[in-house]
Short mmCIF file of C-alpha atoms in Angstrom, two decimals:
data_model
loop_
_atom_site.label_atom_id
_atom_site.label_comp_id
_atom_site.label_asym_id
_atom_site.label_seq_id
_atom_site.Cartn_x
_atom_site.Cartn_y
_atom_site.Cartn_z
CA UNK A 1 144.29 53.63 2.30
CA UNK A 2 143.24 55.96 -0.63
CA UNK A 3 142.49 54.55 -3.95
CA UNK A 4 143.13 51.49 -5.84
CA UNK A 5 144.89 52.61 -9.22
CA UNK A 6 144.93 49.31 -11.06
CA UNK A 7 145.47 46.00 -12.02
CA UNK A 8 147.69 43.85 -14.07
CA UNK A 9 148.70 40.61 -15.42
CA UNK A 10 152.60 38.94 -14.68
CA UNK A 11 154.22 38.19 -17.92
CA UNK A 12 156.92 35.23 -18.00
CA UNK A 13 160.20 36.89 -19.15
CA UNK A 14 163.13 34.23 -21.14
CA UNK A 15 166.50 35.74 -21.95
CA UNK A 16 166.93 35.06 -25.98
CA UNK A 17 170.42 33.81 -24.74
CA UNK A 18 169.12 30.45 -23.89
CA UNK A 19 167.31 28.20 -26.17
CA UNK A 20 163.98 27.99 -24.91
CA UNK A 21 161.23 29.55 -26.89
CA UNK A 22 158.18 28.76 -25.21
CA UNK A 23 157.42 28.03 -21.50
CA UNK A 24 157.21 24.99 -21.69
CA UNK A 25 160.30 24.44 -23.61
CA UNK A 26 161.91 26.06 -20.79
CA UNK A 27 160.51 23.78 -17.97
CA UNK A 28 161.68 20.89 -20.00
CA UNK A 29 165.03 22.19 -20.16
CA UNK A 30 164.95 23.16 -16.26
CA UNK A 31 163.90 19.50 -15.38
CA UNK A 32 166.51 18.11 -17.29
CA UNK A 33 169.03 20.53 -15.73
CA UNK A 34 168.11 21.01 -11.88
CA UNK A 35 168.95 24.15 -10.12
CA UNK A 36 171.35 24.99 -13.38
CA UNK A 37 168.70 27.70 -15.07
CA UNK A 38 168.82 30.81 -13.25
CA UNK A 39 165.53 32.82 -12.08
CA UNK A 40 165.69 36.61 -11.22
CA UNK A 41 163.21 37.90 -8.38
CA UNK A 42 163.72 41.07 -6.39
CA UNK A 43 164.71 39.86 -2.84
CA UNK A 44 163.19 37.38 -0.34
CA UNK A 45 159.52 37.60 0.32
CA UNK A 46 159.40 39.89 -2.57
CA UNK A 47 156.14 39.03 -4.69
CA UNK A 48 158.61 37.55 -7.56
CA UNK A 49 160.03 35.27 -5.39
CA UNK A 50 156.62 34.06 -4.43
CA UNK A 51 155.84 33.64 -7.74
CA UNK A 52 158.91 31.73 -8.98
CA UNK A 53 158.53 29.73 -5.50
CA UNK A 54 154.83 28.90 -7.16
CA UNK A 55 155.64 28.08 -10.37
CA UNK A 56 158.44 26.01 -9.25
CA UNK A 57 155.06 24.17 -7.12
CA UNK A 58 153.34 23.53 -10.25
CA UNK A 59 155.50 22.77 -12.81
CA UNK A 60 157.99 20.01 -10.91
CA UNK A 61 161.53 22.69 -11.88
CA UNK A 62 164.14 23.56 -9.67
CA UNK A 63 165.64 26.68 -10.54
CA UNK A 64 168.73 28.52 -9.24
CA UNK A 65 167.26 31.63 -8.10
CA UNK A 66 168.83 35.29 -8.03
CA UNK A 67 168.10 38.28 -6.30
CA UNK A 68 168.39 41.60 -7.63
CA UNK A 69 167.53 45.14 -5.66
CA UNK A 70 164.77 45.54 -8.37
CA UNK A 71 163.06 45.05 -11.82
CA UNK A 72 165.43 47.66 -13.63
CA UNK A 73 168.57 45.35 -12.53
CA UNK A 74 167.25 42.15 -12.90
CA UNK A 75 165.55 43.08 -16.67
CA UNK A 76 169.36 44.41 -17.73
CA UNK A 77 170.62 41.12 -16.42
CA UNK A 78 167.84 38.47 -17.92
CA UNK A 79 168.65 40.88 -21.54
CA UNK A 80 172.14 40.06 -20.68
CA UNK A 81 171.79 36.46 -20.26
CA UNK A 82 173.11 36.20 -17.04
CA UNK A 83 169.65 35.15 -15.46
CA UNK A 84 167.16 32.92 -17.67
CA UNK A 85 163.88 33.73 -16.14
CA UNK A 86 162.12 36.46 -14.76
CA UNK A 87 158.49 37.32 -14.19
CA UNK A 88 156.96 41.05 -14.26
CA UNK A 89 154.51 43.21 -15.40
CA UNK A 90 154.51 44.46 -19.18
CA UNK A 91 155.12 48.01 -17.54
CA UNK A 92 158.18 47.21 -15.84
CA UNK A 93 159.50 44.52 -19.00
CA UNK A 94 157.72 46.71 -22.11
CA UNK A 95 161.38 48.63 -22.66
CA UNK A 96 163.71 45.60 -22.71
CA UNK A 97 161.09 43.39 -24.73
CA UNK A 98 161.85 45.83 -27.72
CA UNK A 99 165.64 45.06 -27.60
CA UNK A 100 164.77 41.21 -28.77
CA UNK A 101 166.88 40.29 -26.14
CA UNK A 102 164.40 39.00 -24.02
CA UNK A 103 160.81 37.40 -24.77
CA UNK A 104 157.43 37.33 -23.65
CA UNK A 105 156.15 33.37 -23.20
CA UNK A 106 153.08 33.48 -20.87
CA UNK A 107 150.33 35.73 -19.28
CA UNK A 108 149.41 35.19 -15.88
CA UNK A 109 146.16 36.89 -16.13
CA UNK A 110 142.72 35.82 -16.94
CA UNK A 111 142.94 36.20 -20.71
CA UNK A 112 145.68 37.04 -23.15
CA UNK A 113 146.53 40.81 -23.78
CA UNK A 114 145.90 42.94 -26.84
CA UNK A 115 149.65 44.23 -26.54
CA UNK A 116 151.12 40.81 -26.79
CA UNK A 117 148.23 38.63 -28.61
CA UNK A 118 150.58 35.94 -29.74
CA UNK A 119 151.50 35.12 -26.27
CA UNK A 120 149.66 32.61 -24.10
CA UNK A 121 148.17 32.78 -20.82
CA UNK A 122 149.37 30.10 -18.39
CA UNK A 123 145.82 28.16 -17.77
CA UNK A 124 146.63 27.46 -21.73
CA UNK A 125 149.42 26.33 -21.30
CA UNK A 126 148.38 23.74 -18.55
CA UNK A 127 148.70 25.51 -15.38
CA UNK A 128 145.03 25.55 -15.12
CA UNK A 129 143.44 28.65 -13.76
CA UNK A 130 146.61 30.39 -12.51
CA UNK A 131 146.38 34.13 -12.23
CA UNK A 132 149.01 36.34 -10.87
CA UNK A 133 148.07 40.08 -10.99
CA UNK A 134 149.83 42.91 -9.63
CA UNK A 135 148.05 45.66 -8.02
CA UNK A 136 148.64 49.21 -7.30
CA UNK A 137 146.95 51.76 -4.75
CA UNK A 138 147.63 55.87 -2.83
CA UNK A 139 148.34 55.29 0.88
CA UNK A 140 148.84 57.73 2.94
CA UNK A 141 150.03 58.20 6.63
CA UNK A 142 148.14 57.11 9.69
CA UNK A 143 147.87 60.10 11.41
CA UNK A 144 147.06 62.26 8.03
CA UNK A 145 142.62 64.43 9.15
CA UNK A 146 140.01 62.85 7.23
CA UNK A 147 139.67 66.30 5.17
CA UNK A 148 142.52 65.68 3.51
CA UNK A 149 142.15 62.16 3.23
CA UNK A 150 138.69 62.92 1.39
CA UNK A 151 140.52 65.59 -0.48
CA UNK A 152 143.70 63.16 -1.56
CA UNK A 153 140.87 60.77 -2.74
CA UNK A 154 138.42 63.22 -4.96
CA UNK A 155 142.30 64.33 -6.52
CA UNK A 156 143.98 60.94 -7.03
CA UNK A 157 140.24 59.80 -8.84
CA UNK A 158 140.36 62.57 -11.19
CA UNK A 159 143.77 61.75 -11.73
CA UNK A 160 143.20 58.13 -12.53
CA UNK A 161 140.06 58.46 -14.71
CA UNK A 162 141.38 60.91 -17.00
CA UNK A 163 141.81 59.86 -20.36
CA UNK A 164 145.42 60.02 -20.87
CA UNK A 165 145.93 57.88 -17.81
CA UNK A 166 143.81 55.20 -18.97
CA UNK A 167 144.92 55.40 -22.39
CA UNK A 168 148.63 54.90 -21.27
CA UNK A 169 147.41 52.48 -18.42
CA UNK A 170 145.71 50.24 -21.46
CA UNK A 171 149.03 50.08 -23.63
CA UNK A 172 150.89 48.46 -20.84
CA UNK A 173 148.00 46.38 -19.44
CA UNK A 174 146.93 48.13 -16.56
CA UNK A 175 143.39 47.86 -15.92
CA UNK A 176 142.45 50.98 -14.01
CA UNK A 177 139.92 50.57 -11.24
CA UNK A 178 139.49 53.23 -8.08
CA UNK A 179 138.34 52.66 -5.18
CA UNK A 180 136.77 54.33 -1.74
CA UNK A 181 139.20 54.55 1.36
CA UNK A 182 137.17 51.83 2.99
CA UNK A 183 137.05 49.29 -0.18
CA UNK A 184 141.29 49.09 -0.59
CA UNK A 185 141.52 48.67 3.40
CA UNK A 186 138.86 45.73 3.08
CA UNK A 187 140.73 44.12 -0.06
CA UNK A 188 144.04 44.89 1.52
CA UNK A 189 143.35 42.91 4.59
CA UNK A 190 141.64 40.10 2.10
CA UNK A 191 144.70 39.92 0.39
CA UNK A 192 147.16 39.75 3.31
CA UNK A 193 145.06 36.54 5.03
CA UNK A 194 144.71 35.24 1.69
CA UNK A 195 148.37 34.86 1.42
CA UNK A 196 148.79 32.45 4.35
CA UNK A 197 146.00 30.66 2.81
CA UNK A 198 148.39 29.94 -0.48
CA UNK A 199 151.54 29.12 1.70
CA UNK A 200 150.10 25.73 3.35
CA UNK A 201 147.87 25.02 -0.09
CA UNK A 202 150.25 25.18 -2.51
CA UNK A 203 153.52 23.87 -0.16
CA UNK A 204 155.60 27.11 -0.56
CA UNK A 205 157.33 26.10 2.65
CA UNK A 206 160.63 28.67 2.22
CA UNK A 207 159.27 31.72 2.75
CA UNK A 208 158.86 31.88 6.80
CA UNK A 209 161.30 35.11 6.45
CA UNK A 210 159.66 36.17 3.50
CA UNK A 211 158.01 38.59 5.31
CA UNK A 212 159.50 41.66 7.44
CA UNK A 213 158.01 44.03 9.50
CA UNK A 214 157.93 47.09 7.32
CA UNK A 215 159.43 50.35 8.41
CA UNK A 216 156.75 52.84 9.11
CA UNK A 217 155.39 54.71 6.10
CA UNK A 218 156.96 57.93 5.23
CA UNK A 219 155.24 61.42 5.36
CA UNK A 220 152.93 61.91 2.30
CA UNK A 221 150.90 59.90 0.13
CA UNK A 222 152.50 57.13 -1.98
CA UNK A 223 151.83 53.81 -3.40
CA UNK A 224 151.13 50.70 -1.73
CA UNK A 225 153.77 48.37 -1.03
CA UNK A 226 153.57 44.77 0.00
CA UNK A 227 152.74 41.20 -1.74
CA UNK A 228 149.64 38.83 -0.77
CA UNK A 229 148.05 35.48 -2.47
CA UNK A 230 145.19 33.09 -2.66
CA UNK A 231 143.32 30.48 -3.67
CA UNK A 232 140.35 31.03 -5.23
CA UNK A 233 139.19 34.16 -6.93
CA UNK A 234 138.76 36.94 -4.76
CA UNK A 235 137.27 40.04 -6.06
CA UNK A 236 139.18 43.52 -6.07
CA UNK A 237 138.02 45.39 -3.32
CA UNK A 238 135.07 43.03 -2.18
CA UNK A 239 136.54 41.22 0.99
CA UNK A 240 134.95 37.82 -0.27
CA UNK A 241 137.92 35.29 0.12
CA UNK A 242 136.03 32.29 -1.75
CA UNK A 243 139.43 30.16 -1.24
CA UNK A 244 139.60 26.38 -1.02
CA UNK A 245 143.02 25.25 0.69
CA UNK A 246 142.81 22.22 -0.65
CA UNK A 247 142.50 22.80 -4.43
CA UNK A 248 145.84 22.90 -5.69
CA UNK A 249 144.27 23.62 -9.34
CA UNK A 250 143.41 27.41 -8.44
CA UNK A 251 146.10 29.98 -7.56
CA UNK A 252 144.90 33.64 -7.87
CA UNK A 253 147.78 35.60 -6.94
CA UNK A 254 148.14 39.78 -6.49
CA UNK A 255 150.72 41.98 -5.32
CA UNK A 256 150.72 45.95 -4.53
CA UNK A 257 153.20 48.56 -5.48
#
């Protein structure tokens, strides 16, 4: 572990080529019509899956669900109305949302953004105290000397806390927030036992090969990778879990890139 880069809210994509305009709209329309809407998500065990498998949970829909080798393929295919639903960040959706092809219907962070003000968060709109963040952070190899691990991390914080960084980071909804070596290994493990937490709470029972063994990371410093859960709110970087398996009512929810 290096740094933590930052944090972000999901936002619930709808193609425009259904007739849904508003979440729940859509979960209406899925009820009435189960396993007939389609749902993009980028592969088993990825952290969209999860989060469709949730959301499925709490709202009572049954949706057909697709997978696509990443956001890129399944944003061209939701704008194409071949998929109906897909949930991202705004950095991944920002480009397609200005087509009017697809639409922004729900935040899945703490408060609404001040890109998209109009849109609601998904505690609003009844799914009470949902949040599903995604996360990104620098790893590096296991073998790499501490000097240059202290080195990577004074570089990759300058990085990150220059201005034009956070000022880009803001317009798509990034909070930025770094971290020491120590404090992303602490979360990181917080986040990983977290996630088996959410599986039994919230009865997200298909997902026992949702999670591979990962190859071994490549030479060089890159971003974190992998997808974790929880009940409760757990604070970024802090180790405290705070999670209550049996409140169904609280879903925090973060993934890493």
């Amino acid at each position: 572990p290096l740094t933590m880069i930052g944090v972000s809210p999901m936002i619930v994509y709808l193609s425009t080529a259904q007739p849904a305009r508003s979440l729940n709209d859509f979960v209406a329309l899925a009820k009435k019509k189960p396993n007939a809407i389609t749902a993009a998500h980028t592969g088993i065990g990825s952290f969209s899956h999860l989060v469709n498998e949730l959301v499925q949970t709490r709202t009572g829909m049954k949706l057909n669900q697709v997978g696509y080798k990443g956001a890129a393929p399944a944003l061209i295919e939701l704008a194409g109305g071949q998929v109906h639903f897909y949930i991202a960040t705004l950095a991944s959706g920002a480009g397609t949302l200005r087509t009017g092809r697809i639409t922004a219907v729900a935040v899945a962070g703490e408060k609404r953004i001040n890109t998209l003000p109009d849109v609601p968060t998904l505690t609003e709109l009844g799914m009470k105290d949902m949040v599903v963040n995604q996360w990104w952070g620098y790893v590096a190899p296991v073998n790499v000397q501490g000097a240059i691990i202290t080195r990577l991390h004074r570089d990759l914080v300058a990085a990150i806390d220059s201005a034009p960084v956070r000022e880009r980071a803001a317009e798509l909804a990034v909070e930025v927030g770094t971290t020491s070596p120590a404090q992303l290994k602490t979360f990181v493990a917080a986040e990983l036992s977290v996630l088996l937490l959410l599986r039994r709470a919230d009865g997200v029972s298909d997902l026992d090969h949702a999670f591979p063994q990962r190859p071994g990371t490549p030479d060089g410093a890159t971003i974190a990778s992998g997808s974790s859960g929880g009940q409760g709110r757990p604070r970024m970087g802090s180790g405290e879990e705070g999670h209550d398996p049996g409140d169904r009512k609280s879903t925090r929810l973060n993934s890493s890139h």
